[in-house]
Short mmCIF file of C-alpha atoms and ligand atoms in Angstrom, two decimals:
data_model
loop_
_atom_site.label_atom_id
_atom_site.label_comp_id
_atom_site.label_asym_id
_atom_site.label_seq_id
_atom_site.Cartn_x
_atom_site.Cartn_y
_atom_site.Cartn_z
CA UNK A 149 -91.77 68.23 -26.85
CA UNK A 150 -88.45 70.19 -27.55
CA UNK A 151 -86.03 68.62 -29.82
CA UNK A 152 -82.48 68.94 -28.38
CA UNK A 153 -79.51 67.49 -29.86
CA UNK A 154 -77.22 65.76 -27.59
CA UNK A 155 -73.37 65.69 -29.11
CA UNK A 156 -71.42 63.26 -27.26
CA UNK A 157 -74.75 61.57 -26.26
CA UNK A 158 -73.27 57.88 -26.51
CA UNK A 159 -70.38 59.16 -23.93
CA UNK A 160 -70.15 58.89 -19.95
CA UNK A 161 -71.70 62.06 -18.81
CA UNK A 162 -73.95 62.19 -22.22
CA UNK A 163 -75.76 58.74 -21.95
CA UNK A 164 -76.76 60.01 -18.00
CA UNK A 165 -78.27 62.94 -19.28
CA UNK A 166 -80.07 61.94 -22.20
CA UNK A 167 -82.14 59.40 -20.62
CA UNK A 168 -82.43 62.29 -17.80
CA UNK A 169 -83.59 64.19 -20.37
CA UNK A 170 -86.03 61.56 -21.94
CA UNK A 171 -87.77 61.04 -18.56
CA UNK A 172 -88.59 64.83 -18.83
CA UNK A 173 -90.31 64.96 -22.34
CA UNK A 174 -87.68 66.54 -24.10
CA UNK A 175 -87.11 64.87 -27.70
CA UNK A 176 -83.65 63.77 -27.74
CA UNK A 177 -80.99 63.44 -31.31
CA UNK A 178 -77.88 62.49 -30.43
CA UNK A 179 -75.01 62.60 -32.38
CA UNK A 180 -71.54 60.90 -31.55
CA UNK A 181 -68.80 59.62 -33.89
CA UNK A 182 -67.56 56.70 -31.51
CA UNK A 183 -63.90 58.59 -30.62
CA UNK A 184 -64.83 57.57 -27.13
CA UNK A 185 -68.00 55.69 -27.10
CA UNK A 186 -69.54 52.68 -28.51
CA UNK A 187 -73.51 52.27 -29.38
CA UNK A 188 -73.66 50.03 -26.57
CA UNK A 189 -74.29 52.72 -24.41
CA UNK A 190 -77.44 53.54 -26.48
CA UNK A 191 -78.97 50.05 -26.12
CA UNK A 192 -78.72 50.83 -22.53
CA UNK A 193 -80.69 53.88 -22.68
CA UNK A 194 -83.04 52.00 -24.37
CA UNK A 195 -83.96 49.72 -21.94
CA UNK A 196 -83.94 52.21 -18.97
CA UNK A 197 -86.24 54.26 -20.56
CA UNK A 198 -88.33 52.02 -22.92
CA UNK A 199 -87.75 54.38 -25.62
CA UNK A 200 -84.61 54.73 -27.84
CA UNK A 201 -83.76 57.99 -28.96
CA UNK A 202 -82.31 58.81 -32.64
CA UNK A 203 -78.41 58.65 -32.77
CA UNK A 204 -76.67 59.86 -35.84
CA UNK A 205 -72.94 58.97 -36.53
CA UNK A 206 -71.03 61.85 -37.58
CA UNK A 207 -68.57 64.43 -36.41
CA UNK A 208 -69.49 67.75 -34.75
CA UNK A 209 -65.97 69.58 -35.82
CA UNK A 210 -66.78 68.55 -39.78
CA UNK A 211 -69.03 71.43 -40.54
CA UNK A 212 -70.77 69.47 -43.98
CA UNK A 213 -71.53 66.37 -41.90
CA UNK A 214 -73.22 69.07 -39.02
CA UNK A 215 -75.26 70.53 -41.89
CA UNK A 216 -76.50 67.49 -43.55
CA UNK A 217 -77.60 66.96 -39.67
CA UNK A 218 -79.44 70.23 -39.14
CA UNK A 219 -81.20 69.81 -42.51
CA UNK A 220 -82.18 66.19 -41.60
CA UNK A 221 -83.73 67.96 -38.18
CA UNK A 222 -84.60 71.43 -38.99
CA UNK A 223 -86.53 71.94 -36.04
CA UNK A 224 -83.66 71.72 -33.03
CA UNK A 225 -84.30 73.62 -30.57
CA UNK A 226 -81.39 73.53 -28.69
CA UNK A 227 -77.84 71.90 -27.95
CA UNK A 228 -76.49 69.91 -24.92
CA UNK A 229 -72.49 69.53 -25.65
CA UNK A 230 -70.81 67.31 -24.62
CA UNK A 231 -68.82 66.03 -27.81
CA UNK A 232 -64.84 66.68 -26.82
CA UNK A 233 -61.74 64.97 -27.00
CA UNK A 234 -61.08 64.78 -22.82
CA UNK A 235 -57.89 63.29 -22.01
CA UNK A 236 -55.14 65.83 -20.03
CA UNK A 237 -52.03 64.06 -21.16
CA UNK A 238 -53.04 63.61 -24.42
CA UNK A 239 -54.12 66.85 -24.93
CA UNK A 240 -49.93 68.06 -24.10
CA UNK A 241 -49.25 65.50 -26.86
CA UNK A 242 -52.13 66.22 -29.75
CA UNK A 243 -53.06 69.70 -29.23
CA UNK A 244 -53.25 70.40 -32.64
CA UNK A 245 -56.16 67.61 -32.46
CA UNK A 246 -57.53 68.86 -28.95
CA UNK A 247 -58.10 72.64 -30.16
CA UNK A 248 -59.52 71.03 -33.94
CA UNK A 249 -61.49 69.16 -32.25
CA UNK A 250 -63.27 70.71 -29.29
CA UNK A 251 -63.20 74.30 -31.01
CA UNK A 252 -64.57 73.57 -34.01
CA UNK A 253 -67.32 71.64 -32.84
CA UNK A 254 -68.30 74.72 -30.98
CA UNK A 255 -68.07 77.08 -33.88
CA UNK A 256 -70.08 74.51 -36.36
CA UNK A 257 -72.53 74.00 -33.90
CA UNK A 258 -73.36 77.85 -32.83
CA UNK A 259 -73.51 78.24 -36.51
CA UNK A 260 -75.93 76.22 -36.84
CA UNK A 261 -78.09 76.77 -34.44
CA UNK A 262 -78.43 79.80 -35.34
CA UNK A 263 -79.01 79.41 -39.15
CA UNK A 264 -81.56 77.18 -38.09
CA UNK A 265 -83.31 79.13 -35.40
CA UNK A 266 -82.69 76.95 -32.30
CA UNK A 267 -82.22 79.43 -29.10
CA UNK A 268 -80.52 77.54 -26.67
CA UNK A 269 -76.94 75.99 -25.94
CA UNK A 270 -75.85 74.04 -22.78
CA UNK A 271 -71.93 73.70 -22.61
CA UNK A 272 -69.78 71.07 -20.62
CA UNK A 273 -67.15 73.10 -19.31
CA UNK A 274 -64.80 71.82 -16.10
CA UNK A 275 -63.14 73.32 -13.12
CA UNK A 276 -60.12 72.96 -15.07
CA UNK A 277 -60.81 76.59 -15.81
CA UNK A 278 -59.93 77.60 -12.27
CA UNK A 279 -56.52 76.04 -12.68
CA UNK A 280 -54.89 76.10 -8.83
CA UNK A 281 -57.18 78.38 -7.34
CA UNK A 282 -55.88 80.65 -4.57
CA UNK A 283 -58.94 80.66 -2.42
CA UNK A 284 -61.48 77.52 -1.24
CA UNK A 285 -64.34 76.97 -2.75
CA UNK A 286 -64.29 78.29 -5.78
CA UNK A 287 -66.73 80.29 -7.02
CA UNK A 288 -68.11 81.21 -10.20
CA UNK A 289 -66.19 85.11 -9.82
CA UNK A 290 -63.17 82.74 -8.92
CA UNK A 291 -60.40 84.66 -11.44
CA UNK A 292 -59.91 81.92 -13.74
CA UNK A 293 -56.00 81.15 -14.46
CA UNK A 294 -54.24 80.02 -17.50
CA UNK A 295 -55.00 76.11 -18.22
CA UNK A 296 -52.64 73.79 -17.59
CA UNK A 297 -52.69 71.57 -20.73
CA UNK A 298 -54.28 72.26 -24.28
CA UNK A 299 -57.27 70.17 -23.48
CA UNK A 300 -58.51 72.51 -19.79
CA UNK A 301 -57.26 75.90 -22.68
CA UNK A 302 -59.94 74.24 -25.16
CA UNK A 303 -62.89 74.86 -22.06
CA UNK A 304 -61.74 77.99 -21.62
CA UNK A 305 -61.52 79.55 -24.76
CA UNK A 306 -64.63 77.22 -25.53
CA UNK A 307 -66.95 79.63 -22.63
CA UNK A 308 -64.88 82.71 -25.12
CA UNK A 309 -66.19 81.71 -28.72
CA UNK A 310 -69.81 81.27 -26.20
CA UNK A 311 -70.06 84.15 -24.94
CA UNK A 312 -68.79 86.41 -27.77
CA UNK A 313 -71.08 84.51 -30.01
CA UNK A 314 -74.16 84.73 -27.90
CA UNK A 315 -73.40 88.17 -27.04
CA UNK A 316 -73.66 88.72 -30.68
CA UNK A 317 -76.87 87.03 -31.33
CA UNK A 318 -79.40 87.50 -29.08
CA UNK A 319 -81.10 84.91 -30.10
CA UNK A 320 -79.71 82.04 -28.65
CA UNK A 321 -78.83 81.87 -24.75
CA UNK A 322 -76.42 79.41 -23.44
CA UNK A 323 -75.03 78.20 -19.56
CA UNK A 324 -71.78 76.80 -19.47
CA UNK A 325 -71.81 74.09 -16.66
CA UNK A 326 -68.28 73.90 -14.98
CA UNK A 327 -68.17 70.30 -13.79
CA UNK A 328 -65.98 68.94 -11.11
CA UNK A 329 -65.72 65.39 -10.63
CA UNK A 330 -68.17 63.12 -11.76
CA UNK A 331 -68.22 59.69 -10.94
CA UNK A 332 -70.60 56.86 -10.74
CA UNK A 333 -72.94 54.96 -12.76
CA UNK A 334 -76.76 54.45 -13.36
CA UNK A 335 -77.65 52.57 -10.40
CA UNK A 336 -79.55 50.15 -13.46
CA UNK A 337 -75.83 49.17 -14.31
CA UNK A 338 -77.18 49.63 -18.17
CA UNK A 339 -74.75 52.50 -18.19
CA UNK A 340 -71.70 53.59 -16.98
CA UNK A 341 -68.25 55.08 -17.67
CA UNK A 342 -66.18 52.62 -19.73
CA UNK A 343 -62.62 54.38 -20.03
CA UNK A 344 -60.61 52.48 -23.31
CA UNK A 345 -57.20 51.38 -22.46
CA UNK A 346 -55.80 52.10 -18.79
CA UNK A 347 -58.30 55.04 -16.96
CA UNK A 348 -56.29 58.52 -15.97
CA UNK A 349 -59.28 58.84 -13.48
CA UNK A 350 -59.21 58.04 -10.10
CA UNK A 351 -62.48 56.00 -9.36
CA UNK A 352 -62.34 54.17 -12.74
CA UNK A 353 -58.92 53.03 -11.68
CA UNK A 354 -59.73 52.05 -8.43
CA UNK A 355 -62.88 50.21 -9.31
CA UNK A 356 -60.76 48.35 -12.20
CA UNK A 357 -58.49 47.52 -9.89
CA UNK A 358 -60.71 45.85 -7.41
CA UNK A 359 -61.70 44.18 -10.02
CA UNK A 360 -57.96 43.04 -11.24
CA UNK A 361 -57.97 44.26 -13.99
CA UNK A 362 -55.11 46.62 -12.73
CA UNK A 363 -52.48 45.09 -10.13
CA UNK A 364 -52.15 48.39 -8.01
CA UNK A 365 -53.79 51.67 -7.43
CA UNK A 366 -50.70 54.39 -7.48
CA UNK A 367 -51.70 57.47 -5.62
CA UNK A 368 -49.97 60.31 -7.11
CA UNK A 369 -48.80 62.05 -3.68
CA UNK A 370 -48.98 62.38 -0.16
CA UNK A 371 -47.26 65.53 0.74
CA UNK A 372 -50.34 67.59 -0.12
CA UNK A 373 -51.39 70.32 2.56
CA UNK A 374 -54.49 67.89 3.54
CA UNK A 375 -55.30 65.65 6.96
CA UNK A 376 -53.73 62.59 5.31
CA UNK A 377 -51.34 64.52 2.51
CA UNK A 378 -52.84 63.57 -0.29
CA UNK A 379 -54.56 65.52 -3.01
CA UNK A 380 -58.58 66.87 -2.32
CA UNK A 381 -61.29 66.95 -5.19
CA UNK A 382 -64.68 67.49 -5.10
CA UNK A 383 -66.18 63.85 -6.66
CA UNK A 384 -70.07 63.76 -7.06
CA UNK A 385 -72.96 61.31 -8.49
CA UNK A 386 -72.89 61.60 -12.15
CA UNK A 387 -76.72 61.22 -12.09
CA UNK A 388 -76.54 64.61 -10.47
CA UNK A 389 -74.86 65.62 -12.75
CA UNK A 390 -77.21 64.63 -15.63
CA UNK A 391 -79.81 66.27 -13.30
CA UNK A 392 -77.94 69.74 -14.08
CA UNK A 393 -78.07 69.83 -17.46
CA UNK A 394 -82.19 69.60 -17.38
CA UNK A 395 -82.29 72.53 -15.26
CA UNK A 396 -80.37 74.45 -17.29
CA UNK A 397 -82.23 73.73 -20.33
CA UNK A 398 -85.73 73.88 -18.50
CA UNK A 399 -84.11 77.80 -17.29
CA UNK A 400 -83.21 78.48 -20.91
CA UNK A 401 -86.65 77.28 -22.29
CA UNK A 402 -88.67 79.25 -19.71
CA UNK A 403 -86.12 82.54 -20.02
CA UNK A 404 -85.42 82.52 -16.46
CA UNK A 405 -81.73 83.23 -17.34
CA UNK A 406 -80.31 86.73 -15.86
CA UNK A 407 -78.13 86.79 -19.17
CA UNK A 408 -77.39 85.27 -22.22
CA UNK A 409 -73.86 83.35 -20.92
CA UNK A 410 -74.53 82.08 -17.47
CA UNK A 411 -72.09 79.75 -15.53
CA UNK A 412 -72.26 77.81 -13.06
CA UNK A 413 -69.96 75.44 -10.94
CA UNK A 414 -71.15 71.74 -10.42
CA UNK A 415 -69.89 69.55 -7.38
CA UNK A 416 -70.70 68.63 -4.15
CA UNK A 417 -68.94 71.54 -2.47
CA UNK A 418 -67.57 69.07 -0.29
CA UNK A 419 -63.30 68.42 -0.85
CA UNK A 420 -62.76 64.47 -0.61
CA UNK A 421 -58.66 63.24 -0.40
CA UNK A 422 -57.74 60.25 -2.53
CA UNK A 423 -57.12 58.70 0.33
CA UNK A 424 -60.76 59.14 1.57
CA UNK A 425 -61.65 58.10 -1.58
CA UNK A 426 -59.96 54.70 -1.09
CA UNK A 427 -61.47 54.35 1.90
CA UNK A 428 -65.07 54.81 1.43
CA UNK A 429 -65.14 52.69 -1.47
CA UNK A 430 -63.28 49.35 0.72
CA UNK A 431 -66.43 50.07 3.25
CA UNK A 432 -69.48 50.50 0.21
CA UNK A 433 -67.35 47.46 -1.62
CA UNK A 434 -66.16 45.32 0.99
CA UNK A 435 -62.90 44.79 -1.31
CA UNK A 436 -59.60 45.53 0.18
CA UNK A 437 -57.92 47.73 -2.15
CA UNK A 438 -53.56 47.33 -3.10
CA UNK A 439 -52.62 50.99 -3.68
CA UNK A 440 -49.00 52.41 -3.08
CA UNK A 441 -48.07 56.15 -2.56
CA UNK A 442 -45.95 57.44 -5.35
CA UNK A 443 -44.81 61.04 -6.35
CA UNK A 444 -47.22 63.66 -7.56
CA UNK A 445 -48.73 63.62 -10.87
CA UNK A 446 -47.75 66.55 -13.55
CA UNK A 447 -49.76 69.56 -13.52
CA UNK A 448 -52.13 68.42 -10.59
CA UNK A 449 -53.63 70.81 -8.29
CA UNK A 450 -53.11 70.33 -4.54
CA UNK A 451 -56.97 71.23 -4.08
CA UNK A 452 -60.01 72.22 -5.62
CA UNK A 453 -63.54 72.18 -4.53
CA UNK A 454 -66.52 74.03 -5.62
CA UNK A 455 -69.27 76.69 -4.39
CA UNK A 456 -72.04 75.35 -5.59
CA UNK A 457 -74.34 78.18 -4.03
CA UNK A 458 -75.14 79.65 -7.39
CA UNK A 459 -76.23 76.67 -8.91
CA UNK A 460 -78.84 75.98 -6.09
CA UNK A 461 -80.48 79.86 -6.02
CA UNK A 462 -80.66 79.72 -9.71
CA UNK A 463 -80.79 76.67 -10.69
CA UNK A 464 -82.27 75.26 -8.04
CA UNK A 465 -79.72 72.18 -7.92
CA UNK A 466 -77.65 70.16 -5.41
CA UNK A 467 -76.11 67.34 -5.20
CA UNK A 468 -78.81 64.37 -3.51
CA UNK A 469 -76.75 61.16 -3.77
CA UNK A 470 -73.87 60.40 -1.30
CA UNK A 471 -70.72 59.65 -2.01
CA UNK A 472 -71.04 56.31 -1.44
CA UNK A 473 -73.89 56.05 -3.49
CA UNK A 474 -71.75 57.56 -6.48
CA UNK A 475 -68.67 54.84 -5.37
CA UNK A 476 -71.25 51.50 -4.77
CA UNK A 477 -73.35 52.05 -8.67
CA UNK A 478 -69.31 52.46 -10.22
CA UNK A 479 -68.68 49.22 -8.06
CA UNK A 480 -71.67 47.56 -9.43
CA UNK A 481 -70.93 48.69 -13.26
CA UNK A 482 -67.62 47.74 -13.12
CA UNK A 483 -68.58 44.55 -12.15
CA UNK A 484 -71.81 43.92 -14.81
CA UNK A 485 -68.90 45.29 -17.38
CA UNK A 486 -66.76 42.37 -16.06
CA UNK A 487 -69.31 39.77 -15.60
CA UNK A 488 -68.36 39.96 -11.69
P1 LIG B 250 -66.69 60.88 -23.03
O1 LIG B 250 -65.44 60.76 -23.82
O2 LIG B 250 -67.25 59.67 -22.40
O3 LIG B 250 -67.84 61.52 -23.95
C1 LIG B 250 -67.57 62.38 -25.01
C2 LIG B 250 -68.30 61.82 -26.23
O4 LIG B 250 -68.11 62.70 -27.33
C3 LIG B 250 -67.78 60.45 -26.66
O5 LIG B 250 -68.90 59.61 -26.88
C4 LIG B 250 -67.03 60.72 -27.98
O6 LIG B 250 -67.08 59.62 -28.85
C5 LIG B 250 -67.78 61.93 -28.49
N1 LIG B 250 -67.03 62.83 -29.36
C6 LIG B 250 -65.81 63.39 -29.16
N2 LIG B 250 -65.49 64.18 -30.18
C7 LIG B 250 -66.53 64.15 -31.05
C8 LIG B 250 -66.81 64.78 -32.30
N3 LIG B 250 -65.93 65.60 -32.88
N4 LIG B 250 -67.98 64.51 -32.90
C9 LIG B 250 -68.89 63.67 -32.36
N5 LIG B 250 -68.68 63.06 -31.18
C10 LIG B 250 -67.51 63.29 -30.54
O7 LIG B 250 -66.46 62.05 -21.97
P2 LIG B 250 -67.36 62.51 -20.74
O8 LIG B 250 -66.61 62.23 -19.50
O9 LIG B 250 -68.73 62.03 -20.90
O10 LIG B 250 -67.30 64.08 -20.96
C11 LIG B 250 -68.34 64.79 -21.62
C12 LIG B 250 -67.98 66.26 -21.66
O11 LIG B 250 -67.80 66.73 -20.34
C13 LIG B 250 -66.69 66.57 -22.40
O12 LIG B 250 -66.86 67.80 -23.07
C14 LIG B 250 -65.68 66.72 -21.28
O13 LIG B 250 -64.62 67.55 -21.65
C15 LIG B 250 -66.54 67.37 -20.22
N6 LIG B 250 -66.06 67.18 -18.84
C16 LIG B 250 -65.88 65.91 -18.35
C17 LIG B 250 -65.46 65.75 -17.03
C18 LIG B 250 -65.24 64.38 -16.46
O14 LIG B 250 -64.68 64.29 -15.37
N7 LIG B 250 -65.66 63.30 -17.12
C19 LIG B 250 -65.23 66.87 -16.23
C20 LIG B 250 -65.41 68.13 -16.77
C21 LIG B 250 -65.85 68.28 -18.07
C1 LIG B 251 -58.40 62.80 -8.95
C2 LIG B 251 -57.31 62.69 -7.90
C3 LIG B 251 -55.10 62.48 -8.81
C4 LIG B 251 -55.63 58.62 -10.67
C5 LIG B 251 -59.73 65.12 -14.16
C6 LIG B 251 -59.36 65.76 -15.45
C7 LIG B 251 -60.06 67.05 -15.57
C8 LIG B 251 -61.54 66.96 -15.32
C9 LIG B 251 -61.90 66.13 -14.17
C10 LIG B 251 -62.55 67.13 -17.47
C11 LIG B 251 -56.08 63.52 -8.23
C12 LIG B 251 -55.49 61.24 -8.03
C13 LIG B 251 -55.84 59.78 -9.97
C14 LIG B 251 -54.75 57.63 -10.11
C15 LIG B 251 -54.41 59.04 -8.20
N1 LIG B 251 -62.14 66.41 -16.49
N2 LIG B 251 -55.24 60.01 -8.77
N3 LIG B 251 -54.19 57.89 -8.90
O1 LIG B 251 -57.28 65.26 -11.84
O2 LIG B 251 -59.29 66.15 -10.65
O3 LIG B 251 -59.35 65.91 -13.09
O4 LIG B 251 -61.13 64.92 -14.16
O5 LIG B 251 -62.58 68.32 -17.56
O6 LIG B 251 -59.84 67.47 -16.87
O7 LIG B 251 -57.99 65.94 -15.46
O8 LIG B 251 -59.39 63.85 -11.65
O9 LIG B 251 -59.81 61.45 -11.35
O10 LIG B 251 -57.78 62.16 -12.67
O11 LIG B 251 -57.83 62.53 -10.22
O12 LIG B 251 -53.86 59.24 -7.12
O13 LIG B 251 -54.50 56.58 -10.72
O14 LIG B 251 -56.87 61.33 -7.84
O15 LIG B 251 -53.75 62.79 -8.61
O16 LIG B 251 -55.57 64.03 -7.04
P1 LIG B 251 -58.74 65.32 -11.77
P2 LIG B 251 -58.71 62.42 -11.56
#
């Protein structure tokens, strides 16, 4: 069995994948330092899977506490990343905090994967790279444009410090994976996404909403250039998602990858509107959802939706759950979470 560590592995997308990853004999650490998360999510895991993998506290951007890590487990193979602060508006507020955090975590971790002879580096990157692109879907050539906040500048210069380190070592081989949006639960309910404070995500809101927790959905715009005006995204099954990420490591491990710094986009290739959204989740729910049109949100793209071609020649991945699958299991966590 490979040992992989998992940073972020007690977060949303991280607690998917590792038990993804522990259902396909891969030896899972995970390390997380609770910004975001709470060891809840690992309990979960646990009884999905029957097994509970070995979480260490700590924090991937303090290079001492990433040492004392790498000497504990001297024999990782290779790194799944998802540790990052994540939050767009904060990110305009704390940069300083944004670029500590999700660059350094980078650099400590290359580091020490290399000192320690692991080969292999799997990056959560996001669409946000594209910015506004000017053509639909995007593709991984897709000119990427300058980031709208700190936090979508800290992916992109994140794929730089990649690339210009792996280009430099041949040793170690890494795929940045440029999600678009993830939503969705484990259809278990064990695990889901648990947002703290009010979500800036659309399904999260929705679903809490239902829920009434929140009074009103606000949709931020409906003078988009769509079939109902407002704003298109390309929302897919986080287990999917998870799904990815095992690919890419099983590519890495076999040396099927073309190059050392691969990318790939991951979505459905399909654009949804909000509106759609909305929809499809009052017919998987049955809820009737109070929402009210308001004026755009800052820094939003009018559209963005992914090829996802590349991924499924190479990586030989696509989407299988609906949407409404990915809207019902966030229905059904929401309300487990709630005791619904
Ligand atoms: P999340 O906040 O649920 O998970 C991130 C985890 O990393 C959390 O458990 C947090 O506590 C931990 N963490 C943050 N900084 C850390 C540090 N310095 N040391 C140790 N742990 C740290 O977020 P998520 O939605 O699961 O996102 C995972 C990754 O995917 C992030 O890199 C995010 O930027 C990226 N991403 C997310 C989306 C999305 O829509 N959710 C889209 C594109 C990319
Ligand atoms: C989707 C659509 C909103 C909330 C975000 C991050 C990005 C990336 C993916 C990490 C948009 C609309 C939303 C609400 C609404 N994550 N909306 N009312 O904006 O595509 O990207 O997730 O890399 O960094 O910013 O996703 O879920 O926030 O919004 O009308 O209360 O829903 O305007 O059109 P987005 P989102």
């Amino acid at each position: 069995m490979h040992k992989i560590l998992v940073t972020g592995g007690a977060g949303y997308i991280g607690s998917h994948t590792v038990l993804e990853l522990m259902n396909s004999d891969y030896e899972v650490v995970i390390v997380d330092n609770f910004s975001n998360s709470n060891p809840k999510s690992i309990d979960g895991i646990e009884r999905i899977v029957g097994r509970r993998p070995v979480l260490i506290e700590a924090d991937c951007s303090d290079y001492t506490q990433m040492l004392e890590l790498f000497k504990k487990h001297n024999d990782i193979e290779g790194i799944v990343h998802f540790a990052a602060l994540k939050a767009v508006g904060e990110s305009v507020e704390k940069p300083l905090s944004y670029y500590k955090n999700n660059t350094l975590s980078i650099i400590n971790l290359l580091s020490l994967l290399r000192e320690f002879g692991g080969k292999h580096f799997v990056f959560s990157s996001s669409c946000m790279v594209y910015g506004q692109p000017d053509i639909l879907p995007v593709t991984e050539l897709t000119p990427l444009k300058p980031a709208l906040s700190p936090y979508g500048n800290t992916k992109k210069i994140g794929e730089d410090i990649i690339k210009d380190a792996v280009l430099a070592n041949t040793n170690i081989s890494a795929i940045a994976l440029r999600y678009f949006n993830p939503i969705g639960a484990h259809p278990s309910t064990e695990i889901g996404e648990l947002p703290l404070g009010k979500p800036d995500n659309l399904v999260p809101f929705i679903t809490q909403t239902a829920a009434g927790i929140r009074p009103k959905l606000q949709i931020f715009g409906d003078d988009y250039d769509s079939s109902d005006g407002t704003a298109i995204r390309d929302y897919f099954h986080v287990m999917d998602l998870a799904k990815a990420h095992v690919l890419a490591l099983d590519r890495l491990f076999k040396g099927s990858n073309k190059s050392n710094f691969e990318v790939f986009n991951v979505g459905a290739g399909k654009g949804v509107t909000v509106l759609e959204i909305v929809k499809a989740f009052e017919r998987v729910s049955g809820v009737k959802l109070n929402y009210e049109i308001v004026g755009r949100r800052a820094g939003d793209p009018d559209k963005v939706w992914a090829d996802t071609s590349l991924a499924e020649s190479e990586l030989g991945w696509k989407v299988k759950s609906t949407l409404e699958d990915a809207l019902l299991t966030a229905w059904n966590w929401e309300k487990k979470v709630r005791g619904i």
